[in-house]
PDB file of C-alpha atoms in Angstrom:
ATOM      1  CA  MET A   1      18.870 -50.222  11.901  1.00 32.00           C
ATOM      2  CA  SER A   2      22.365 -48.871  11.561  1.00 31.00           C
ATOM      3  CA  VAL A   3      24.862 -50.741   9.440  1.00 36.00           C
ATOM      4  CA  THR A   4      28.588 -50.817   8.876  1.00 39.00           C
ATOM      5  CA  GLU A   5      30.422 -50.092   5.649  1.00 44.00           C
ATOM      6  CA  LEU A   6      30.595 -53.843   4.987  1.00 63.00           C
ATOM      7  CA  THR A   7      26.899 -54.501   5.586  1.00 85.00           C
ATOM      8  CA  PRO A   8      24.169 -53.412   3.161  1.00 94.00           C
ATOM      9  CA  TRP A   9      21.493 -51.082   4.403  1.00 95.00           C
ATOM     10  CA  PHE A  10      18.485 -53.022   5.634  1.00 95.00           C
ATOM     11  CA  GLU A  11      15.326 -52.386   7.593  1.00 95.00           C
ATOM     12  CA  GLU A  12      12.601 -54.384   9.279  1.00 95.00           C
ATOM     13  CA  ARG A  13       9.082 -53.112   9.846  1.00 94.00           C
ATOM     14  CA  GLY A  14       5.765 -54.551  10.988  1.00 93.00           C
ATOM     15  CA  SER A  15       4.864 -57.970  12.314  1.00 92.00           C
ATOM     16  CA  GLY A  16       3.360 -61.162  10.957  1.00 95.00           C
ATOM     17  CA  PRO A  17       4.683 -63.626   8.361  1.00 96.00           C
ATOM     18  CA  THR A  18       8.080 -62.477   7.117  1.00 97.00           C
ATOM     19  CA  LEU A  19       8.249 -61.020   3.599  1.00 98.00           C
ATOM     20  CA  LEU A  20      11.637 -60.150   2.103  1.00 98.00           C
ATOM     21  CA  ALA A  21      11.075 -57.467  -0.551  1.00 98.00           C
ATOM     22  CA  LEU A  22      13.810 -57.133  -3.195  1.00 98.00           C
ATOM     23  CA  HIS A  23      13.954 -53.960  -5.268  1.00 98.00           C
ATOM     24  CA  PRO A  24      14.572 -53.546  -9.034  1.00 97.00           C
ATOM     25  CA  GLY A  25      17.952 -52.646 -10.515  1.00 94.00           C
ATOM     26  CA  ASN A  26      19.234 -49.043 -10.800  1.00 94.00           C
ATOM     27  CA  THR A  27      17.078 -48.127  -7.806  1.00 96.00           C
ATOM     28  CA  ASP A  28      16.563 -49.136  -4.169  1.00 97.00           C
ATOM     29  CA  SER A  29      13.936 -50.188  -1.642  1.00 97.00           C
ATOM     30  CA  ARG A  30      12.199 -46.801  -1.828  1.00 97.00           C
ATOM     31  CA  SER A  31      10.775 -47.928  -5.182  1.00 97.00           C
ATOM     32  CA  LEU A  32       8.744 -50.574  -3.329  1.00 97.00           C
ATOM     33  CA  GLU A  33       6.972 -48.136  -0.997  1.00 97.00           C
ATOM     34  CA  PRO A  34       3.645 -47.986  -2.907  1.00 97.00           C
ATOM     35  CA  LEU A  35       3.419 -51.775  -2.730  1.00 98.00           C
ATOM     36  CA  LEU A  36       4.631 -52.064   0.869  1.00 97.00           C
ATOM     37  CA  ALA A  37       1.934 -49.620   1.933  1.00 96.00           C
ATOM     38  CA  GLU A  38      -0.609 -52.238   0.826  1.00 97.00           C
ATOM     39  CA  LEU A  39       1.079 -55.114   2.671  1.00 97.00           C
ATOM     40  CA  GLY A  40       0.316 -54.459   6.303  1.00 94.00           C
ATOM     41  CA  GLY A  41       0.191 -57.613   8.404  1.00 96.00           C
ATOM     42  CA  TYR A  42       3.616 -58.790   7.251  1.00 97.00           C
ATOM     43  CA  ARG A  43       6.984 -58.445   8.893  1.00 96.00           C
ATOM     44  CA  ARG A  44       8.703 -56.760   5.947  1.00 97.00           C
ATOM     45  CA  ILE A  45      12.476 -56.918   5.463  1.00 97.00           C
ATOM     46  CA  LEU A  46      14.062 -54.505   2.986  1.00 97.00           C
ATOM     47  CA  VAL A  47      17.644 -54.653   1.771  1.00 97.00           C
ATOM     48  CA  ASP A  48      19.401 -52.193  -0.545  1.00 97.00           C
ATOM     49  CA  ARG A  49      21.836 -54.359  -2.472  1.00 96.00           C
ATOM     50  CA  PRO A  50      25.505 -53.269  -2.571  1.00 96.00           C
ATOM     51  CA  GLY A  51      25.900 -50.337  -4.947  1.00 96.00           C
ATOM     52  CA  HIS A  52      22.209 -49.456  -4.707  1.00 97.00           C
ATOM     53  CA  GLY A  53      20.484 -46.817  -2.618  1.00 96.00           C
ATOM     54  CA  ARG A  54      21.847 -46.560   0.891  1.00 97.00           C
ATOM     55  CA  SER A  55      24.427 -49.358   0.519  1.00 96.00           C
ATOM     56  CA  ARG A  56      28.042 -48.854  -0.473  1.00 95.00           C
ATOM     57  CA  ASP A  57      29.307 -50.427  -3.660  1.00 96.00           C
ATOM     58  CA  VAL A  58      31.687 -53.383  -3.635  1.00 94.00           C
ATOM     59  CA  GLN A  59      34.934 -53.841  -5.510  1.00 92.00           C
ATOM     60  CA  GLY A  60      34.755 -55.639  -8.848  1.00 93.00           C
ATOM     61  CA  GLU A  61      31.889 -56.763 -11.027  1.00 95.00           C
ATOM     62  CA  TRP A  62      28.381 -57.540  -9.862  1.00 96.00           C
ATOM     63  CA  ARG A  63      26.962 -61.070  -9.921  1.00 97.00           C
ATOM     64  CA  PHE A  64      23.431 -62.143  -9.012  1.00 97.00           C
ATOM     65  CA  ASP A  65      24.782 -65.067  -6.976  1.00 97.00           C
ATOM     66  CA  ASP A  66      26.933 -62.684  -4.922  1.00 95.00           C
ATOM     67  CA  MET A  67      23.924 -60.440  -4.303  1.00 96.00           C
ATOM     68  CA  ALA A  68      21.895 -63.427  -3.139  1.00 97.00           C
ATOM     69  CA  ASP A  69      24.650 -64.595  -0.793  1.00 96.00           C
ATOM     70  CA  CYS A  70      24.970 -61.076   0.622  1.00 95.00           C
ATOM     71  CA  ILE A  71      21.255 -60.897   1.382  1.00 96.00           C
ATOM     72  CA  ALA A  72      21.308 -64.381   2.905  1.00 96.00           C
ATOM     73  CA  ASP A  73      24.036 -63.197   5.286  1.00 94.00           C
ATOM     74  CA  VAL A  74      21.920 -60.176   6.227  1.00 94.00           C
ATOM     75  CA  ILE A  75      18.641 -61.979   6.958  1.00 94.00           C
ATOM     76  CA  ALA A  76      19.857 -65.319   8.344  1.00 93.00           C
ATOM     77  CA  PRO A  77      20.582 -64.030  11.890  1.00 92.00           C
ATOM     78  CA  SER A  78      17.111 -62.509  12.262  1.00 88.00           C
ATOM     79  CA  VAL A  79      14.829 -65.229  10.854  1.00 89.00           C
ATOM     80  CA  THR A  80      13.862 -68.411  12.636  1.00 90.00           C
ATOM     81  CA  GLU A  81      11.852 -69.930   9.801  1.00 94.00           C
ATOM     82  CA  PRO A  82      11.770 -69.668   5.995  1.00 97.00           C
ATOM     83  CA  VAL A  83      10.537 -66.360   4.569  1.00 98.00           C
ATOM     84  CA  HIS A  84       8.333 -65.305   1.689  1.00 98.00           C
ATOM     85  CA  ILE A  85      10.256 -63.483  -1.051  1.00 98.00           C
ATOM     86  CA  PHE A  86       8.915 -60.833  -3.392  1.00 98.00           C
ATOM     87  CA  GLY A  87      11.315 -59.642  -6.069  1.00 98.00           C
ATOM     88  CA  TRP A  88      10.761 -57.287  -8.980  1.00 98.00           C
ATOM     89  CA  SER A  89      12.986 -57.123 -12.099  1.00 98.00           C
ATOM     90  CA  ASP A  90      16.600 -57.589 -10.965  1.00 98.00           C
ATOM     91  CA  GLY A  91      15.198 -58.185  -7.485  1.00 98.00           C
ATOM     92  CA  ALA A  92      13.306 -61.191  -8.822  1.00 98.00           C
ATOM     93  CA  VAL A  93      16.498 -62.649 -10.262  1.00 98.00           C
ATOM     94  CA  VAL A  94      18.207 -62.147  -6.904  1.00 98.00           C
ATOM     95  CA  GLY A  95      15.241 -63.860  -5.254  1.00 98.00           C
ATOM     96  CA  LEU A  96      15.569 -66.797  -7.639  1.00 98.00           C
ATOM     97  CA  ALA A  97      19.290 -67.058  -6.915  1.00 98.00           C
ATOM     98  CA  LEU A  98      18.604 -66.881  -3.183  1.00 98.00           C
ATOM     99  CA  THR A  99      15.996 -69.643  -3.445  1.00 98.00           C
ATOM    100  CA  LEU A 100      18.313 -71.936  -5.390  1.00 98.00           C
ATOM    101  CA  ARG A 101      21.405 -71.262  -3.272  1.00 97.00           C
ATOM    102  CA  HIS A 102      19.831 -70.991   0.184  1.00 97.00           C
ATOM    103  CA  PRO A 103      16.587 -73.005   0.000  1.00 96.00           C
ATOM    104  CA  HIS A 104      16.402 -73.389   3.792  1.00 96.00           C
ATOM    105  CA  LEU A 105      15.713 -69.641   4.044  1.00 97.00           C
ATOM    106  CA  VAL A 106      12.831 -69.514   1.550  1.00 98.00           C
ATOM    107  CA  ARG A 107       9.146 -70.345   1.994  1.00 98.00           C
ATOM    108  CA  SER A 108       7.816 -69.007  -1.308  1.00 98.00           C
ATOM    109  CA  LEU A 109       8.916 -66.826  -4.219  1.00 98.00           C
ATOM    110  CA  VAL A 110       7.153 -64.131  -6.219  1.00 98.00           C
ATOM    111  CA  PHE A 111       9.190 -63.714  -9.400  1.00 98.00           C
ATOM    112  CA  GLY A 112       8.006 -60.436 -10.898  1.00 98.00           C
ATOM    113  CA  GLY A 113       8.832 -58.589 -14.108  1.00 98.00           C
ATOM    114  CA  ALA A 114      11.994 -60.525 -14.885  1.00 98.00           C
ATOM    115  CA  ALA A 115      13.664 -63.169 -17.037  1.00 98.00           C
ATOM    116  CA  PHE A 116      15.432 -66.216 -15.620  1.00 98.00           C
ATOM    117  CA  HIS A 117      17.864 -66.089 -18.568  1.00 98.00           C
ATOM    118  CA  ARG A 118      19.053 -62.887 -20.223  1.00 97.00           C
ATOM    119  CA  ASP A 119      17.666 -64.129 -23.551  1.00 97.00           C
ATOM    120  CA  GLY A 120      14.170 -63.758 -22.116  1.00 97.00           C
ATOM    121  CA  TRP A 121      14.170 -59.948 -22.276  1.00 98.00           C
ATOM    122  CA  LEU A 122      12.533 -58.281 -25.270  1.00 97.00           C
ATOM    123  CA  THR A 123      14.975 -56.925 -27.817  1.00 95.00           C
ATOM    124  CA  GLY A 124      16.300 -53.496 -26.924  1.00 93.00           C
ATOM    125  CA  VAL A 125      14.827 -53.091 -23.433  1.00 93.00           C
ATOM    126  CA  LEU A 126      18.257 -53.234 -21.780  1.00 91.00           C
ATOM    127  CA  ASP A 127      19.806 -50.743 -24.190  1.00 89.00           C
ATOM    128  CA  GLY A 128      20.257 -47.043 -23.576  1.00 85.00           C
ATOM    129  CA  GLU A 129      20.891 -44.970 -20.468  1.00 87.00           C
ATOM    130  CA  PRO A 130      18.702 -45.016 -17.353  1.00 90.00           C
ATOM    131  CA  PRO A 131      16.440 -41.957 -16.979  1.00 91.00           C
ATOM    132  CA  ALA A 132      17.865 -38.951 -15.165  1.00 92.00           C
ATOM    133  CA  PHE A 133      15.487 -39.216 -12.208  1.00 94.00           C
ATOM    134  CA  LEU A 134      17.197 -42.477 -11.178  1.00 96.00           C
ATOM    135  CA  ALA A 135      20.543 -40.684 -11.000  1.00 96.00           C
ATOM    136  CA  ASP A 136      18.957 -37.990  -8.851  1.00 96.00           C
ATOM    137  CA  ALA A 137      17.403 -40.561  -6.524  1.00 97.00           C
ATOM    138  CA  TYR A 138      20.737 -42.356  -6.193  1.00 97.00           C
ATOM    139  CA  ALA A 139      22.562 -39.138  -5.314  1.00 97.00           C
ATOM    140  CA  GLU A 140      20.039 -38.361  -2.578  1.00 96.00           C
ATOM    141  CA  VAL A 141      21.024 -41.328  -0.404  1.00 97.00           C
ATOM    142  CA  SER A 142      24.139 -43.098  -1.705  1.00 97.00           C
ATOM    143  CA  PRO A 143      27.062 -43.206   0.742  1.00 95.00           C
ATOM    144  CA  ASP A 144      29.327 -43.309  -2.335  1.00 96.00           C
ATOM    145  CA  GLY A 145      28.001 -39.964  -3.577  1.00 96.00           C
ATOM    146  CA  GLY A 146      26.311 -38.981  -6.805  1.00 96.00           C
ATOM    147  CA  GLU A 147      29.613 -39.008  -8.686  1.00 97.00           C
ATOM    148  CA  HIS A 148      29.650 -42.811  -8.354  1.00 97.00           C
ATOM    149  CA  TRP A 149      26.476 -43.170 -10.455  1.00 97.00           C
ATOM    150  CA  PRO A 150      28.309 -43.739 -13.796  1.00 96.00           C
ATOM    151  CA  VAL A 151      30.132 -46.680 -12.185  1.00 97.00           C
ATOM    152  CA  VAL A 152      26.800 -48.141 -11.051  1.00 96.00           C
ATOM    153  CA  VAL A 153      25.331 -47.761 -14.540  1.00 96.00           C
ATOM    154  CA  ARG A 154      28.363 -49.455 -16.094  1.00 96.00           C
ATOM    155  CA  LYS A 155      28.301 -52.357 -13.641  1.00 97.00           C
ATOM    156  CA  ALA A 156      24.585 -52.880 -14.181  1.00 96.00           C
ATOM    157  CA  HIS A 157      25.033 -52.870 -17.956  1.00 95.00           C
ATOM    158  CA  GLU A 158      27.874 -55.385 -17.754  1.00 96.00           C
ATOM    159  CA  LEU A 159      25.835 -57.582 -15.419  1.00 97.00           C
ATOM    160  CA  HIS A 160      22.926 -57.665 -17.848  1.00 96.00           C
ATOM    161  CA  GLN A 161      25.234 -58.610 -20.704  1.00 95.00           C
ATOM    162  CA  ARG A 162      26.351 -61.701 -18.770  1.00 96.00           C
ATOM    163  CA  GLU A 163      23.461 -62.709 -16.557  1.00 97.00           C
ATOM    164  CA  PRO A 164      21.179 -64.278 -15.596  1.00 98.00           C
ATOM    165  CA  THR A 165      21.857 -67.619 -17.252  1.00 98.00           C
ATOM    166  CA  TYR A 166      19.554 -70.001 -15.410  1.00 98.00           C
ATOM    167  CA  THR A 167      18.075 -72.870 -17.402  1.00 97.00           C
ATOM    168  CA  VAL A 168      14.880 -74.891 -17.162  1.00 97.00           C
ATOM    169  CA  GLU A 169      16.980 -77.545 -15.440  1.00 97.00           C
ATOM    170  CA  HIS A 170      17.731 -75.043 -12.672  1.00 97.00           C
ATOM    171  CA  LEU A 171      14.016 -74.249 -12.449  1.00 98.00           C
ATOM    172  CA  HIS A 172      13.191 -77.915 -11.948  1.00 97.00           C
ATOM    173  CA  GLU A 173      15.169 -77.666  -8.693  1.00 95.00           C
ATOM    174  CA  LEU A 174      12.847 -75.071  -7.150  1.00 96.00           C
ATOM    175  CA  ARG A 175      11.038 -76.658  -4.225  1.00 93.00           C
ATOM    176  CA  VAL A 176       8.890 -73.746  -3.084  1.00 97.00           C
ATOM    177  CA  PRO A 177       5.611 -72.343  -4.408  1.00 97.00           C
ATOM    178  CA  THR A 178       6.463 -69.768  -7.068  1.00 98.00           C
ATOM    179  CA  LEU A 179       4.238 -67.033  -8.481  1.00 98.00           C
ATOM    180  CA  ILE A 180       5.390 -65.645 -11.840  1.00 98.00           C
ATOM    181  CA  LEU A 181       4.010 -62.122 -12.153  1.00 98.00           C
ATOM    182  CA  VAL A 182       4.151 -59.817 -15.160  1.00 98.00           C
ATOM    183  CA  GLY A 183       2.305 -56.991 -16.862  1.00 98.00           C
ATOM    184  CA  ASP A 184       0.840 -57.678 -20.297  1.00 98.00           C
ATOM    185  CA  ASP A 185       3.011 -54.852 -21.695  1.00 98.00           C
ATOM    186  CA  ASP A 186       6.131 -55.722 -19.686  1.00 98.00           C
ATOM    187  CA  GLU A 187       9.672 -56.196 -20.977  1.00 97.00           C
ATOM    188  CA  VAL A 188       9.835 -60.017 -20.884  1.00 98.00           C
ATOM    189  CA  ARG A 189       8.938 -62.483 -23.635  1.00 98.00           C
ATOM    190  CA  PHE A 190       5.744 -64.408 -22.851  1.00 97.00           C
ATOM    191  CA  ASP A 191       7.114 -67.661 -24.290  1.00 97.00           C
ATOM    192  CA  HIS A 192      10.036 -67.355 -21.878  1.00 98.00           C
ATOM    193  CA  LEU A 193       7.712 -67.033 -18.889  1.00 98.00           C
ATOM    194  CA  LEU A 194       5.566 -69.919 -20.111  1.00 97.00           C
ATOM    195  CA  ALA A 195       8.703 -72.048 -20.218  1.00 98.00           C
ATOM    196  CA  MET A 196       9.342 -71.051 -16.609  1.00 98.00           C
ATOM    197  CA  PHE A 197       5.735 -71.796 -15.637  1.00 98.00           C
ATOM    198  CA  ASN A 198       6.015 -75.264 -17.159  1.00 96.00           C
ATOM    199  CA  ALA A 199       9.406 -75.964 -15.561  1.00 97.00           C
ATOM    200  CA  VAL A 200       8.825 -74.926 -11.950  1.00 97.00           C
ATOM    201  CA  PRO A 201       7.211 -77.828 -10.063  1.00 95.00           C
ATOM    202  CA  ASP A 202       4.754 -75.650  -8.082  1.00 96.00           C
ATOM    203  CA  ALA A 203       4.157 -72.558 -10.208  1.00 97.00           C
ATOM    204  CA  GLU A 204       1.382 -70.029 -10.643  1.00 97.00           C
ATOM    205  CA  LEU A 205       1.215 -67.407 -13.393  1.00 98.00           C
ATOM    206  CA  ALA A 206      -0.423 -63.970 -13.279  1.00 98.00           C
ATOM    207  CA  VAL A 207      -0.481 -61.627 -16.275  1.00 98.00           C
ATOM    208  CA  VAL A 208      -1.920 -58.249 -15.293  1.00 98.00           C
ATOM    209  CA  PRO A 209      -3.787 -56.403 -18.066  1.00 98.00           C
ATOM    210  CA  ARG A 210      -2.800 -52.899 -19.130  1.00 98.00           C
ATOM    211  CA  ALA A 211       0.324 -52.989 -17.004  1.00 98.00           C
ATOM    212  CA  THR A 212       3.976 -52.357 -17.815  1.00 98.00           C
ATOM    213  CA  HIS A 213       7.342 -52.917 -16.160  1.00 97.00           C
ATOM    214  CA  GLY A 214       6.120 -50.322 -13.667  1.00 97.00           C
ATOM    215  CA  LEU A 215       3.342 -52.604 -12.402  1.00 98.00           C
ATOM    216  CA  ILE A 216       4.323 -52.315  -8.732  1.00 98.00           C
ATOM    217  CA  VAL A 217       3.659 -48.573  -8.786  1.00 97.00           C
ATOM    218  CA  GLU A 218       0.864 -48.653 -11.371  1.00 98.00           C
ATOM    219  CA  LYS A 219      -1.363 -51.144  -9.528  1.00 98.00           C
ATOM    220  CA  PRO A 220       0.045 -51.774  -6.050  1.00 98.00           C
ATOM    221  CA  GLU A 221      -3.337 -52.727  -4.560  1.00 98.00           C
ATOM    222  CA  LEU A 222      -3.820 -55.455  -7.153  1.00 98.00           C
ATOM    223  CA  VAL A 223      -0.256 -56.758  -6.751  1.00 98.00           C
ATOM    224  CA  ALA A 224      -0.723 -56.888  -2.973  1.00 98.00           C
ATOM    225  CA  ARG A 225      -3.962 -58.831  -3.399  1.00 98.00           C
ATOM    226  CA  LEU A 226      -2.234 -61.334  -5.683  1.00 98.00           C
ATOM    227  CA  ILE A 227       0.561 -61.754  -3.130  1.00 98.00           C
ATOM    228  CA  ARG A 228      -1.900 -62.329  -0.264  1.00 98.00           C
ATOM    229  CA  GLU A 229      -3.899 -64.859  -2.275  1.00 97.00           C
ATOM    230  CA  PHE A 230      -0.695 -66.615  -3.286  1.00 98.00           C
ATOM    231  CA  HIS A 231       0.314 -66.887   0.386  1.00 98.00           C
ATOM    232  CA  ALA A 232      -3.076 -68.219   1.519  1.00 95.00           C
ATOM    233  CA  GLU A 233      -2.815 -71.481   3.446  1.00 90.00           C
ATOM    234  CA  GLU A 234      -5.659 -73.140   1.545  1.00 88.00           C
ATOM    235  CA  LYS A 235      -6.196 -72.519  -2.164  1.00 89.00           C
ATOM    236  CA  SER A 236      -8.546 -74.070  -4.666  1.00 89.00           C
ATOM    237  CA  ASP A 237      -7.322 -75.576  -7.928  1.00 89.00           C
ATOM    238  CA  GLY A 238     -10.600 -74.498  -9.552  1.00 90.00           C
ATOM    239  CA  LEU A 239     -13.510 -76.441 -10.975  1.00 91.00           C
ATOM    240  CA  ALA A 240     -11.779 -78.098 -13.906  1.00 92.00           C
ATOM    241  CA  PRO A 241      -8.002 -78.247 -13.343  1.00 91.00           C
ATOM    242  CA  ILE A 242      -5.824 -79.561 -16.159  1.00 89.00           C
ATOM    243  CA  ARG A 243      -2.213 -78.716 -15.305  1.00 85.00           C
ATOM    244  CA  ARG A 244      -2.824 -79.239 -11.586  1.00 83.00           C
ATOM    245  CA  ALA A 245      -5.007 -82.320 -11.947  1.00 79.00           C
ATOM    246  CA  GLU A 246      -3.778 -85.388 -10.098  1.00 69.00           C
ATOM    247  CA  PRO A 247      -2.222 -88.015 -12.408  1.00 60.00           C
ATOM    248  CA  GLY A 248      -4.874 -90.413 -13.596  1.00 48.00           C
ATOM    249  CA  SER A 249      -7.789 -88.225 -12.498  1.00 43.00           C
TER     250      SER A 249
END
């Protein structure tokens, strides 16, 4: 699909239940290709957020709420029912913002490799410069040109100093099934994700062994299987549920 300067790059492919896939920060939807290759049977919508990949940057600072509103404007005309969302890292935060701000658009949320509050990241993981290969990838496709990369890096750094700042009270407001997904050697504090698991009314938690913040390219087949099982119409609560047991049972 062609886009204007004011519209982010986006693409639709395939057919089936709609899955909106939201890429990590400092990269674009190309980073999701190993996972998307395992998710046939979905109508997959990809959006490069402003300032990422094939989308022009916007004036001023970045905000997760603005990114969510932008994506809502992109997908709303083409969807007739709520969509599944998969987001990884910054993409997960955007997915959370989208779910809270535009709940009528969202059927379920996979919140992967991310913190709902900036305090949930492990110490030091947001420090330092992005690796050079990300700058090269940006220069390959950005309509702003490779010389704009330092601006992107600065805006991303400033964003991560301020946001996200969601609280458990915000998480209580989620009204869609939510899968929290993380590698066991990822960049997020486990106690932070447990707080999220306990706060979201309909939450599931998957910790993938021997996996890092690169889980979606390390084990795409496994991530795709977890997504499909999460989306299944009928799911068992197991033989001896505790957290999901009916009150009084």
